[in-house]
Every structure is written in structure tokens, then in C-alpha cells.
Coordinates of N, CA and C in Angstrom, one line a residue:
X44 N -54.0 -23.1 36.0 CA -52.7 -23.5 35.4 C -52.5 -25.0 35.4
X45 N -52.0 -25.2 34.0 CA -52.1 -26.9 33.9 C -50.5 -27.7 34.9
X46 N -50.3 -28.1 35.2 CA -49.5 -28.5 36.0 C -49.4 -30.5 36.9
X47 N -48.4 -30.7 36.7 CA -47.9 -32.1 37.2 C -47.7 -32.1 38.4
X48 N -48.2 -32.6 39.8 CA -47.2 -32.1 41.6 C -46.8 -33.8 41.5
X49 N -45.5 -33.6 41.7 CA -45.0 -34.9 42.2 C -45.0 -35.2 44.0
X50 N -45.0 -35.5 44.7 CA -44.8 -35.9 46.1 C -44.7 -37.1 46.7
X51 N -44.2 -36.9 47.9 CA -44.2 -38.7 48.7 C -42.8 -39.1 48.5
X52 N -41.5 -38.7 47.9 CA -39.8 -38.5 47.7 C -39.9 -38.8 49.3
X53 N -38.6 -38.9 49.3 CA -37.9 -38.6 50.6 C -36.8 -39.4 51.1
X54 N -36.1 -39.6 52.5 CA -35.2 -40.6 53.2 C -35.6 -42.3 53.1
X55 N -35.3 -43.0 53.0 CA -35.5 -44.4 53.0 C -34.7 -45.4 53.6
X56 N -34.8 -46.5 54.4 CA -33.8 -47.5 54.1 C -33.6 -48.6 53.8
X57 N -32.9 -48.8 53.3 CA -32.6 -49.8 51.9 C -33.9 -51.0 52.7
X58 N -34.8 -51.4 51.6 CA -35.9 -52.5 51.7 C -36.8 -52.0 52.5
X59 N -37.0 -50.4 52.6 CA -38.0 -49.5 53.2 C -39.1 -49.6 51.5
X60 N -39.9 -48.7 51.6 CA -41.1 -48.5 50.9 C -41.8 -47.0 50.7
X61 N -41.8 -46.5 49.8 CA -42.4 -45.3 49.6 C -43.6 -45.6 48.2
X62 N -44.8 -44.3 48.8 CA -45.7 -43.8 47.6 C -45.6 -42.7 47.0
X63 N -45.0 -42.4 45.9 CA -45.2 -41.5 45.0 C -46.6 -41.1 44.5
X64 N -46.6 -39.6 44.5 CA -48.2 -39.4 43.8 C -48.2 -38.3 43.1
X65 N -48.5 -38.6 42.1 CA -48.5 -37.3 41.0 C -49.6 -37.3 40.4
X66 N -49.8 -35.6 41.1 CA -51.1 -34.9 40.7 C -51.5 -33.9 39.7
X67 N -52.6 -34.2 39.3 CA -53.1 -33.1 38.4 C -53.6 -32.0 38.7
X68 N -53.3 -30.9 38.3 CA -53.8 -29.6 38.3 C -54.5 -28.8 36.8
X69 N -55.5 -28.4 37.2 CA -55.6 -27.7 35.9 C -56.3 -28.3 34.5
X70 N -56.4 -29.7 34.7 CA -56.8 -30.5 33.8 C -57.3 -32.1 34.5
X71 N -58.1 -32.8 33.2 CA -58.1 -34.3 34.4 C -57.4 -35.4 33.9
X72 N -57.2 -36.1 34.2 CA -55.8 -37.4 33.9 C -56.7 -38.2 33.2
X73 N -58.2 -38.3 33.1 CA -58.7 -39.5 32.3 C -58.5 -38.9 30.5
X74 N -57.8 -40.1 30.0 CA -57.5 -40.3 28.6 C -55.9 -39.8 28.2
X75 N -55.5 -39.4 29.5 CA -53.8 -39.3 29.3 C -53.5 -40.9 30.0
X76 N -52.4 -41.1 29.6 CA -51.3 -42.2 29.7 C -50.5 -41.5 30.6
X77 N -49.6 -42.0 31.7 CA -49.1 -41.4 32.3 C -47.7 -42.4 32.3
X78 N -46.4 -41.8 32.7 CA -45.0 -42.4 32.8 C -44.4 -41.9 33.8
X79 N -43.3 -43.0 34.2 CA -42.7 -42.4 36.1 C -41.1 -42.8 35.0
X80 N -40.3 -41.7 35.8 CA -39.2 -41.5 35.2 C -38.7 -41.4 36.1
X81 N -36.8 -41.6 36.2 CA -36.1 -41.1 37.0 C -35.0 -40.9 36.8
X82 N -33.9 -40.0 37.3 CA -32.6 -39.5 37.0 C -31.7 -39.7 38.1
X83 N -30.9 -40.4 38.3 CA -29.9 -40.2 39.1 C -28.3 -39.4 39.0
X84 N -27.7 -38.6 39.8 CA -27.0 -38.0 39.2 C -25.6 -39.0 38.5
X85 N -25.3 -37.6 37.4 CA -24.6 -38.4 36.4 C -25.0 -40.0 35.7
X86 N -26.1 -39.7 35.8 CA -27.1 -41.4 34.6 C -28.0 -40.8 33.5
X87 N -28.5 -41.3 32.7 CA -29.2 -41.1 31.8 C -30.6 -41.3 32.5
X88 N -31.2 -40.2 32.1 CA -33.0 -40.7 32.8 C -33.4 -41.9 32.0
X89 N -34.0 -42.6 32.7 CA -34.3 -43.8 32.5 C -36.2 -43.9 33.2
X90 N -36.8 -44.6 31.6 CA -38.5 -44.6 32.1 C -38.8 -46.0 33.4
X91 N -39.5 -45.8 34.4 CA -39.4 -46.8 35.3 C -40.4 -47.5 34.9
X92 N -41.6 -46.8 34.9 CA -43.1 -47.2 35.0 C -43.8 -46.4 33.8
X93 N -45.0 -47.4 33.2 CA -45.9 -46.0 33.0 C -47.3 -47.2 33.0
X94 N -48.7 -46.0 32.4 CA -49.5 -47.0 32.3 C -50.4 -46.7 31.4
X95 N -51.6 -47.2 30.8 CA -52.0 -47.2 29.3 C -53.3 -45.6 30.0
X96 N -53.8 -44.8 29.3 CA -55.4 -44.1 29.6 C -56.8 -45.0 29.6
X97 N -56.8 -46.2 29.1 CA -58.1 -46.6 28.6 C -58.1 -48.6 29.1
X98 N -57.1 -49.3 28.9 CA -56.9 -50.4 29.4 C -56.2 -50.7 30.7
X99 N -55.6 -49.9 31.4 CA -54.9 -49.8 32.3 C -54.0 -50.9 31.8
X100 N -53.0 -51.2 30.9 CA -52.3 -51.7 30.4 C -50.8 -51.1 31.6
X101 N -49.7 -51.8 31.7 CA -48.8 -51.3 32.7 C -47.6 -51.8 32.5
X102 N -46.3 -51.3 32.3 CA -45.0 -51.8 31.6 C -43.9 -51.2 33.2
X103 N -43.1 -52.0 33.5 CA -41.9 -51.8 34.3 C -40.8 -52.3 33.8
X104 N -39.9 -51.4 34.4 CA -38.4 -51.9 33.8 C -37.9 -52.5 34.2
X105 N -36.9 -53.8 34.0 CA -36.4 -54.8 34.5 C -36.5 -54.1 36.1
X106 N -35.4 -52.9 36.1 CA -34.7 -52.9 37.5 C -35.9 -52.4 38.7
X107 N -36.9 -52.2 38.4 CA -38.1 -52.6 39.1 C -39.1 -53.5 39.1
X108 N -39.2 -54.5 38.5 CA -40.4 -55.5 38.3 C -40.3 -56.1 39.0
X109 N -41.6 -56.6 40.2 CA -41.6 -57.2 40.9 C -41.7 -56.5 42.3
X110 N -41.2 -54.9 41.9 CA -40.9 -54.5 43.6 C -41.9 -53.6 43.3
X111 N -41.8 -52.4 42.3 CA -42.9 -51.2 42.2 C -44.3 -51.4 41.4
X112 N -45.1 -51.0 41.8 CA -46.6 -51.0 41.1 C -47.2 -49.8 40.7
X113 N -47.4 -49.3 39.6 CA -48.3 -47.7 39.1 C -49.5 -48.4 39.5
X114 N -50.5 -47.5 39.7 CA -51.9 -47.1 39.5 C -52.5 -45.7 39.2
X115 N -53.8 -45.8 39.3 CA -54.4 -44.7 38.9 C -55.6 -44.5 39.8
X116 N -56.1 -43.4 39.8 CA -57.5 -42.9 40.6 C -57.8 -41.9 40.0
X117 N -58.6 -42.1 39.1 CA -59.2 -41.1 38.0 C -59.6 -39.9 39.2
X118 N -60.7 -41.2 40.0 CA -61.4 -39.9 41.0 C -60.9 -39.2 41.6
X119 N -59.5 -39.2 41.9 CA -59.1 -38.9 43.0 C -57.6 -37.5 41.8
X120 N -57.4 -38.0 40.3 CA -57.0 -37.4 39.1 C -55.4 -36.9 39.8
X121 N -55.0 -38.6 40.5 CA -53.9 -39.1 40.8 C -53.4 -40.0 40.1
X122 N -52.1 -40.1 40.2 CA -51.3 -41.5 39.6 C -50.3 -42.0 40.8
X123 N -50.2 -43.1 41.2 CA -49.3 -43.1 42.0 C -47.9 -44.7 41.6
X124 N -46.8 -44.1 42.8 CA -46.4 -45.5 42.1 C -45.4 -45.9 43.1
X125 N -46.2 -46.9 43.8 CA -45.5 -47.9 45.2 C -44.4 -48.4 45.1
X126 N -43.7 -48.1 45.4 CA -42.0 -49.0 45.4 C -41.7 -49.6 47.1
X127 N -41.7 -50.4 46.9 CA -41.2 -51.3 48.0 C -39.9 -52.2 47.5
X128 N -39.2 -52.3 48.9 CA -38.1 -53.2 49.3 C -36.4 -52.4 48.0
X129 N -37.3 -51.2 48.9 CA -35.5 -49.9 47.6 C -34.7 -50.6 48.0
X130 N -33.3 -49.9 47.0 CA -32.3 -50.4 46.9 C -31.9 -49.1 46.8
X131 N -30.4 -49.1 47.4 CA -30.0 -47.3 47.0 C -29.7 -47.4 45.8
X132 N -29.6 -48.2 44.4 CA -29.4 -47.8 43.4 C -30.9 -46.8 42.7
X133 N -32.1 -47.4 43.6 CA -33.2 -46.7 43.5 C -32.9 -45.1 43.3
X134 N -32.2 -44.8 44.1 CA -32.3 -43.6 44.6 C -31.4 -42.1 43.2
X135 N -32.5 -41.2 43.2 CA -33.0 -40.7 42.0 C -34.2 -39.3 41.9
X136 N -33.7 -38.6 41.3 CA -35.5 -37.7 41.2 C -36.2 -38.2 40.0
X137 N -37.6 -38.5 41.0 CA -38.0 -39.2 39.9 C -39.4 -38.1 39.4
X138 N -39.6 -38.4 38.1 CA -40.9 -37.4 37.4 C -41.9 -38.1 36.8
X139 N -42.9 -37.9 37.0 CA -44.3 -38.1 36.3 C -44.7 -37.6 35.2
X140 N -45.1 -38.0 33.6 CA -45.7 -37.2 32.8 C -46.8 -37.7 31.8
X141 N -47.7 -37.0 31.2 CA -48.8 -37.5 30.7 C -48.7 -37.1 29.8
X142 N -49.6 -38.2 28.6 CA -50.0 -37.7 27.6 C -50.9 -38.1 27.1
X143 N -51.8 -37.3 26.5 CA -53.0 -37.8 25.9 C -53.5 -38.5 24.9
X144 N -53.9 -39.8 24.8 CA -53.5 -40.4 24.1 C -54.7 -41.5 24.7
X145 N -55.9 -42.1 23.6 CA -56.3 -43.4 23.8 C -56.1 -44.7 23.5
X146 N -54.6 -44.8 23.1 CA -54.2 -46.2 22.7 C -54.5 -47.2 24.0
X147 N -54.7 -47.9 23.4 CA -54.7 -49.2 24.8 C -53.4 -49.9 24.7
X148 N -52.8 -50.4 25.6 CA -51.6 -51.5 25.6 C -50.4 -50.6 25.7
X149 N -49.3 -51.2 25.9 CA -48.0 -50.0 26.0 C -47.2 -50.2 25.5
X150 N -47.4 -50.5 24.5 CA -45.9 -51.1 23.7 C -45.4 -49.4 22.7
X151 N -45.8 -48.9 22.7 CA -45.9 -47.9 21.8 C -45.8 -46.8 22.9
X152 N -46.0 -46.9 24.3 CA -45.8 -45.5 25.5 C -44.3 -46.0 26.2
X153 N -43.5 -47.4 26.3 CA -42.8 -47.3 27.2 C -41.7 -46.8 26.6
X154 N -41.7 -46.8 24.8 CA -40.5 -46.1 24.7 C -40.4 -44.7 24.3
X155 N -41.5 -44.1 24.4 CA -41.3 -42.4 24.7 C -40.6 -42.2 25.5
X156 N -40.0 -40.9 25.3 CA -38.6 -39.9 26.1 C -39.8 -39.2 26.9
X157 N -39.4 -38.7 27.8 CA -40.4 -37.4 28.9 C -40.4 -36.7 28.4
X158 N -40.0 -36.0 27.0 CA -40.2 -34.9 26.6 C -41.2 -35.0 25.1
X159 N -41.8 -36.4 25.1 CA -42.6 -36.6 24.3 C -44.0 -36.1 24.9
X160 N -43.9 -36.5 26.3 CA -45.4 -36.2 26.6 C -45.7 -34.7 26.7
X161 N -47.1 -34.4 26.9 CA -47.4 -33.4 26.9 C -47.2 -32.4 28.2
X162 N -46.9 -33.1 29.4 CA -46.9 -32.2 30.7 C -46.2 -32.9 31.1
X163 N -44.9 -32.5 32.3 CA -44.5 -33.2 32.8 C -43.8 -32.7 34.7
X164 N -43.9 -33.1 35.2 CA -43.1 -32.1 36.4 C -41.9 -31.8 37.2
X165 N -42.0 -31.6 37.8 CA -40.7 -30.8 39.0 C -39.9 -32.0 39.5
X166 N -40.7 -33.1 39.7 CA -39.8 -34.1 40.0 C -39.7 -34.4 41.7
X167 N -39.8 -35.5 42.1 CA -39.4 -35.5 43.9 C -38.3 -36.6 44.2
X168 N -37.6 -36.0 44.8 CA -36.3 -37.0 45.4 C -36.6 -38.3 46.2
X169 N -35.9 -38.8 45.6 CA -35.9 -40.6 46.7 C -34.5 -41.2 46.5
X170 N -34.0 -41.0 48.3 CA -32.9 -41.5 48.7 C -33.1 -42.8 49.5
X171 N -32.4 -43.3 48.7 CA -32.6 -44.8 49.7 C -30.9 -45.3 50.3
X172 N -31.1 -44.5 51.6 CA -29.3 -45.1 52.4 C -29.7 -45.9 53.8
X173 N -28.8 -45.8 54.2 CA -28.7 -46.3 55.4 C -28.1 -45.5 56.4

């Protein structure tokens, strides 16, 4: 079954650190592009992160740059995405999704909606209080 697992959500406090990791099932992440999204209640999802399949090209959005980092591990047919020093506005379910696609550079992935890509998942919670 083709499938997205998000994990690594959870309690935080404020200028704590979490790794999100979103896994592949069922297929392999080399030559998809991958995007980290997030929802907080009553907001508009909003794309955080994503990053290119082929240049490892990598775009963040203002209200993370500088604090969060995507990567990738083909081998490992992970994506993950480090956020350090939250803020509770962080706080949000956030989703992973892919799509296949060999473009290089991201000018052309950061402004896809989640429902452009091909697979996307369940989503994992990250609270950042005190």
C-alpha cells in the first residue's frame, strides 16, 4: 500500500526542538519532490518547507527560515524536517507530501497546494507551550 507516515509531533517548549520524519511506504521517494505543510486550528494551511527530487534545491517560509531545515535520505526513503528554537505559533498538524516530478530548483514546487501532489499523509501534531 502506497502511503506517507508522518512522526516525531509532539509536546515542546517554546525554543525546544523537534524532528519530523516522513516515511515512505510502498514506493521510493527518489525522483518525488517532497513539501512539509501545516494547519493550525482555524488558519489556512500554509506550505512550511519543501525540497527539489534531483538538485536538492530547498525553499522555507519566512516564518521558519533560519530555524527549520528539510532533508532527505534516499537510503533510508525518508524526508525529514528539524525545527529548532519553536515558537507556539509553530504549533500545528503538520503533513508531508510528494510528488513526482524531476524539475530541479523550487520555484515552481513552493507554490503548490497539498493537494497538488501525488500522496500525502495523516499528518502529526506539534505543540509548542509552556
Amino acid at each position: 500500500q502506497v502511503q506517507l507516515v508522518e512522526s516525531g509531533g509532539g509536546l515542546v517548549q517554546p525554543g525546544g526542538s523537534l524532528r519530523l520524519s516522513c516515511a515512505a511506504a510502498g514506493f521510493t521517494l527518489n525522483g518525488y519532490a517532497i513539501g512539509w505543510f501545516r494547519q493550525a486550528p482555524g488558519k489556512k494551511r500554509e506550505g512550511v518547507s519543501c525540497i527539489s527530487s534531483s538538485d536538492g534545491s530547498t525553499y522555507y517560509a519566512d516564518s521558519v527560515k533560519g530555524r527549520f531545515t528539510i532533508s532527505r535520505d534516499n537510503a533510508e526513503n525518508t524526508v525529514y524536517l528539524q525545527m529548532n528554537s519553536l515558537k507556539p505559533e509553530d504549533t500545528a498538524v503538520y503533513n508531508c507530501a510528494a510528488v513526482e516530478d524531476p524539475r530541479s530548483g523550487v520555484s515552481w514546487l513552493y507554490i503548490m497546494g497539498i493537494y497538488e501532489y501525488d500522496y500525502w499523509g495523516q499528518g502529526t501534531q506539534v505543540t509548542v507551550s509552556s
